[in-house]
Coordinates of C-alpha atoms in Angstrom, one line a residue:
X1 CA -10.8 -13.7 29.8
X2 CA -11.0 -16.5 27.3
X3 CA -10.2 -14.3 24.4
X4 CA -7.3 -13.3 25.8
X5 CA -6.4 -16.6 27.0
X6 CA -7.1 -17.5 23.2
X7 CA -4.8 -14.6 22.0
X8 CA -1.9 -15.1 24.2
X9 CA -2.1 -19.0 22.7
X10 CA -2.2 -17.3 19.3
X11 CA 0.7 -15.2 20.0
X12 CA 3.3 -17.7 21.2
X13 CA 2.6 -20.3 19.3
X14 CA 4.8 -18.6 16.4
X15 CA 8.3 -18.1 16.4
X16 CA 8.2 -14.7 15.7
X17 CA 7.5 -13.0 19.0
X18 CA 10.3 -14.8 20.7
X19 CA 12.4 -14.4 18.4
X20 CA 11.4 -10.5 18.6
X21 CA 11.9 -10.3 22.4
X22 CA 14.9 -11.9 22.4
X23 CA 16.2 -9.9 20.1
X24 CA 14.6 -6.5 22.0
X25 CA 16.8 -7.5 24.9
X26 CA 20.0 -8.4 23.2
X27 CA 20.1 -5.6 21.0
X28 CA 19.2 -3.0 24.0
X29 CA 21.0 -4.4 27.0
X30 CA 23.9 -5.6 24.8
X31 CA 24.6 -2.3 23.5
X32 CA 24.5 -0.8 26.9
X33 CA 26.8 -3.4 28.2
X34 CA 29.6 -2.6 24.9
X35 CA 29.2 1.1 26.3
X36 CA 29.2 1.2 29.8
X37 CA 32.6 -1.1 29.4
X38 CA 34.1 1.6 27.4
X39 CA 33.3 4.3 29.1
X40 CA 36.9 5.5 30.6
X41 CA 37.2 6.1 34.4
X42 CA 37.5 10.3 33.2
X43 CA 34.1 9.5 32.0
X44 CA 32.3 7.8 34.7
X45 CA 30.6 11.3 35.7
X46 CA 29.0 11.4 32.4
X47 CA 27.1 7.6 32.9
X48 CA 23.7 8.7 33.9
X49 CA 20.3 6.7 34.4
X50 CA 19.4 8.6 30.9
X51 CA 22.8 7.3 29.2
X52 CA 22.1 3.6 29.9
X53 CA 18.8 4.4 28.2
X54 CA 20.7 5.6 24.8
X55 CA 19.6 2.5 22.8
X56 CA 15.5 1.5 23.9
X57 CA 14.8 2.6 20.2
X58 CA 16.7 -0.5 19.0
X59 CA 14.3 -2.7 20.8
X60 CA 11.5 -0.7 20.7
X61 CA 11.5 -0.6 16.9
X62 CA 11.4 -4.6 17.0
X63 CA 8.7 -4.5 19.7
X64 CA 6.8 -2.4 17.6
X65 CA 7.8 -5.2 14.5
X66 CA 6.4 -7.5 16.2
X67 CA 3.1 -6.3 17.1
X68 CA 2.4 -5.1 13.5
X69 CA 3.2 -9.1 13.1
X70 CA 0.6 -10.6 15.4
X71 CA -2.4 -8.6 13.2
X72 CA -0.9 -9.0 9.1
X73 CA 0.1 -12.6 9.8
X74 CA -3.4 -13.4 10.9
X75 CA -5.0 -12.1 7.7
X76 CA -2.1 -13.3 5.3
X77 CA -2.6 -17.2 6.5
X78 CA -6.5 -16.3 7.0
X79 CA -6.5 -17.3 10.6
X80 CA -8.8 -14.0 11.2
X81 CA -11.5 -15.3 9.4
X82 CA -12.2 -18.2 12.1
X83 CA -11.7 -15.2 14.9
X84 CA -14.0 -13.1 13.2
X85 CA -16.8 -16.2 13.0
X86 CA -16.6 -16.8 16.6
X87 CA -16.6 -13.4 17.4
X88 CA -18.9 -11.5 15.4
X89 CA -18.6 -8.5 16.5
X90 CA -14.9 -8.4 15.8
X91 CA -13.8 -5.9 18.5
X92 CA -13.6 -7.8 21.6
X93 CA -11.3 -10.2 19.8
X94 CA -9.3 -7.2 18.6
X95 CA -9.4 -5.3 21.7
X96 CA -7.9 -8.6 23.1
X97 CA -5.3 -8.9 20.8
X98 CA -4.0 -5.5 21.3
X99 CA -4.0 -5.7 25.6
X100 CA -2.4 -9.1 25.1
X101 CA 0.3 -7.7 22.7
X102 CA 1.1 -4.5 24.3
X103 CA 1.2 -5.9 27.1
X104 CA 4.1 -7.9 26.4
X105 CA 5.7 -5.3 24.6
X106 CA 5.4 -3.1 28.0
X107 CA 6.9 -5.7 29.9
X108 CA 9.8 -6.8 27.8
X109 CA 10.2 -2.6 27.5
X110 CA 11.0 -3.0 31.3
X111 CA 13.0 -5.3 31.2
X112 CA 14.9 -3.9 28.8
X113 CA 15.6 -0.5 30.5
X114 CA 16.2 -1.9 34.2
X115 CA 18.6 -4.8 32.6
X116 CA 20.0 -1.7 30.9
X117 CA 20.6 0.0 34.1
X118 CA 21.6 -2.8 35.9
X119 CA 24.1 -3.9 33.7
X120 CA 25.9 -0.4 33.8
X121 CA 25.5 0.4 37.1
X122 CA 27.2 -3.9 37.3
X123 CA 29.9 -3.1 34.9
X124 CA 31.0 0.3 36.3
X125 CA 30.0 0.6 40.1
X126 CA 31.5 4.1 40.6
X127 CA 29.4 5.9 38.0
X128 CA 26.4 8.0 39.6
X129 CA 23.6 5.6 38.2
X130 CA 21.7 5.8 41.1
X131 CA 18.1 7.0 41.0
X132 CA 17.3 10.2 43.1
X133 CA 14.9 12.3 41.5
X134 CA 11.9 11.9 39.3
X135 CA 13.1 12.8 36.1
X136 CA 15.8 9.5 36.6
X137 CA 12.7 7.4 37.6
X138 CA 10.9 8.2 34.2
X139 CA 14.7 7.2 32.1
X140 CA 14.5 3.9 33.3
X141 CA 10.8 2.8 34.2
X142 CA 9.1 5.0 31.8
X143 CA 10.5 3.2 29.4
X144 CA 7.8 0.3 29.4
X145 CA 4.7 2.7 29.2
X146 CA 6.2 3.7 25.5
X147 CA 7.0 0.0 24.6
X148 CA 3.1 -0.5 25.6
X149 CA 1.8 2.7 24.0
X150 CA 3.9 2.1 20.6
X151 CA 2.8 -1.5 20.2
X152 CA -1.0 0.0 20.1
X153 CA 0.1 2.5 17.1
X154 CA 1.9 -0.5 15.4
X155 CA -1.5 -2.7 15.9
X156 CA -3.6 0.1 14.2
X157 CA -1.1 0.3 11.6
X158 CA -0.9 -3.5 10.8
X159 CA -5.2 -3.3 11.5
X160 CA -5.0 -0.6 8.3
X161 CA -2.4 -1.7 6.3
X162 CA -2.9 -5.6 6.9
X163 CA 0.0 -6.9 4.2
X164 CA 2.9 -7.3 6.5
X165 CA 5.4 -6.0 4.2
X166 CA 3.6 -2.7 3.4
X167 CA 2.7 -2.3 7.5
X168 CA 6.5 -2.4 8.5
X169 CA 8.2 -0.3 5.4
X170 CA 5.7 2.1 6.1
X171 CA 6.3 2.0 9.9
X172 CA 10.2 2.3 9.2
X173 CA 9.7 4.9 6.8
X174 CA 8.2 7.3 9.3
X175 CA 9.7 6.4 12.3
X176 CA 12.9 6.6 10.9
X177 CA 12.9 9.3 7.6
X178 CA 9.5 11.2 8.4
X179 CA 10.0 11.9 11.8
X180 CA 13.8 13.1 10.9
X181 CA 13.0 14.8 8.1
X182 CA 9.8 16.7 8.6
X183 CA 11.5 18.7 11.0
X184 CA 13.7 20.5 8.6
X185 CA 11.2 22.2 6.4
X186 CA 12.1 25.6 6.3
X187 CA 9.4 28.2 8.6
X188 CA 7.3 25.1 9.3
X189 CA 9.5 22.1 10.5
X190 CA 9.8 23.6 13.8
X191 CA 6.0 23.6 14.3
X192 CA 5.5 20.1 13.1
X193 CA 8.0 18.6 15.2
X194 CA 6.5 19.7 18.5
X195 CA 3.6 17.3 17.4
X196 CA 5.0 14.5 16.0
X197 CA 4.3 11.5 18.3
X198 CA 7.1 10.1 18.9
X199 CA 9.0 12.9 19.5
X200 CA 6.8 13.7 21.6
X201 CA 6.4 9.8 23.4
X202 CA 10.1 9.9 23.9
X203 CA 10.0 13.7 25.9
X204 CA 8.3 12.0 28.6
X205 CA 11.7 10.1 28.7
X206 CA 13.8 12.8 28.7
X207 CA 12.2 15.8 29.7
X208 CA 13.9 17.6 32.5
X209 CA 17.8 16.3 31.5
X210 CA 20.5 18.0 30.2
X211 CA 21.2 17.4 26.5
X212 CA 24.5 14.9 25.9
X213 CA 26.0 13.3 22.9
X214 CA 25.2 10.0 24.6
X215 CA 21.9 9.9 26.3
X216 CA 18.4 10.3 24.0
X217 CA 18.1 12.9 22.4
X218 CA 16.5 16.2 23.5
X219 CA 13.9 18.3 22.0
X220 CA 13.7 21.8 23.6
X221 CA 10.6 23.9 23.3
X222 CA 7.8 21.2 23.5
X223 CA 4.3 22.2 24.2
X224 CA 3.6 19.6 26.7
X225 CA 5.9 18.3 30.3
X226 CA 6.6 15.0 30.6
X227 CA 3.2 14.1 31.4
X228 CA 1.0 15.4 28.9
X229 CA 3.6 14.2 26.1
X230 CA 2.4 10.6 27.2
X231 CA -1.4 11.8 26.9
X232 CA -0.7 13.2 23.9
X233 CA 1.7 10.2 22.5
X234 CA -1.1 7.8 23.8
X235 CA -4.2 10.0 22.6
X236 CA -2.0 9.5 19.4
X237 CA -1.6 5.6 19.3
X238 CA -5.5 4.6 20.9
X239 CA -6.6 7.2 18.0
X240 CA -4.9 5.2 15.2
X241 CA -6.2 1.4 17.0
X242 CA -9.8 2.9 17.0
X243 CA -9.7 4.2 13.4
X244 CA -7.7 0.1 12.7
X245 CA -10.8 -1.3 14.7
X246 CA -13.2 1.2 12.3
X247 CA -11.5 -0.1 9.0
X248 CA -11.3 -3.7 10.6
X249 CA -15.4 -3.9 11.1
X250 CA -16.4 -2.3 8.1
X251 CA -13.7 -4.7 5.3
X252 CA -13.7 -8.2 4.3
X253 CA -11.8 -9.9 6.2

């Protein structure tokens, strides 16, 4: 309990992360609101639970900013060294870190996608936002579970990389040009994009909805449901914080 009273002290005590989570919400919930108010009254039908979810990349890409933040900016100013002399062992103080930060990134992830909702179903009350079935459930409070599980892979990253420029172009880089691309090699691109993670993380969103031009995108043909895409998606992230922990004990700090 102390370290992660000590860690969530660490955390807000910079700019960065409210900076970050202001910006998470703005960006999601704004664009939402810009939509929703454009969608024409022909087009109501079309406003689902998974539409209003169109942009949680926007602030999950910032979540995921700022977690990689709260591990490089610790060893760029040195601040990790006096962590690592009261804590020895260096994991618990890591382990704390990473519930600490992924936890708020899970929470400002709800709050994004139900202040997403929200604002649609408040800017156009006839459109059938409602929640019904189980697959609608998972568009809107799913959302926080990838917020959470995404800050973890970000941690590992940052834990790995530790220069905060390298940790983020690299995290860009394959969330938005690896993931994209490595699809599209020719006899093999199919295959590798049924285990990328993130395509996978973001099935458990969508799995069970019809494809639209608005709504987040759809990948048919998956190996796992809904369910085992968030094993696999968090299998994924836990296995890149453990092998950040690993490099973490083992380096100078």
């Amino acid at each position: 309990m102390t370290l992660l009273t000590v860690e969530r002290i660490k955390l807000f005590s910079t700019r960065s992360p409210w900076w970050c989570m202001i910006l998470a919400v703005a960006l999601t919930v704004g664009l939402t609101a810009v939509f929703s108010a454009a969608t024409k009254p022909s087009d109501l039908a079309d406003l689902t639970p998974s539409v209003t979810q169109f942009a949680y990349n926007f602030g999950l890409v910032v979540m995921m900013v700022m977690a990689a933040l709260a591990v490089t900016t610790e060893y760029r100013f040195g601040t990790i060294r006096s962590t690592f002399l009261a804590v020895p062992s260096r994991t618990p103080a890591l382990l704390a870190k990473t519930v600490v930060v992924a936890g708020l990134a899970g929470i400002v992830g709800e709050i994004t996608a139900v202040a997403s909702w929200g604002v649609a179903r408040l800017i156009q009350p006839d459109a059938p936002l409602v929640l019904n079935t189980s697959q609608e459930y998972r568009n809107v409070f799913g959302i926080g579970l990838i917020y959470l599980l995404a800050a973890i892979f970000a941690i590992g990253l940052g834990l790995l990389i530790r220069h905060t420029a390298g940790a983020i172009v690299v995290m860009l880089v394959y969330l938005f040009l690896a993931e994209s691309l490595l699809p599209v090699i020719p006899r093999i691109g199919d295959h590798i994009q049924d285990w990328l993670p993130f395509i996978v993380g973001n099935n458990f969103i969508v799995a069970g909805q019809p494809e639209t031009s608005d709504g987040p995108p759809v990948v048919e043909g998956l190996p796992f449901g809904p369910w085992g895409s968030l094993i696999y998606f968090a299998a994924v992230c836990l296995g890149l914080l453990v092998i950040g922990l690993a490099a973490a004990k083992r380096r100078d700090a």
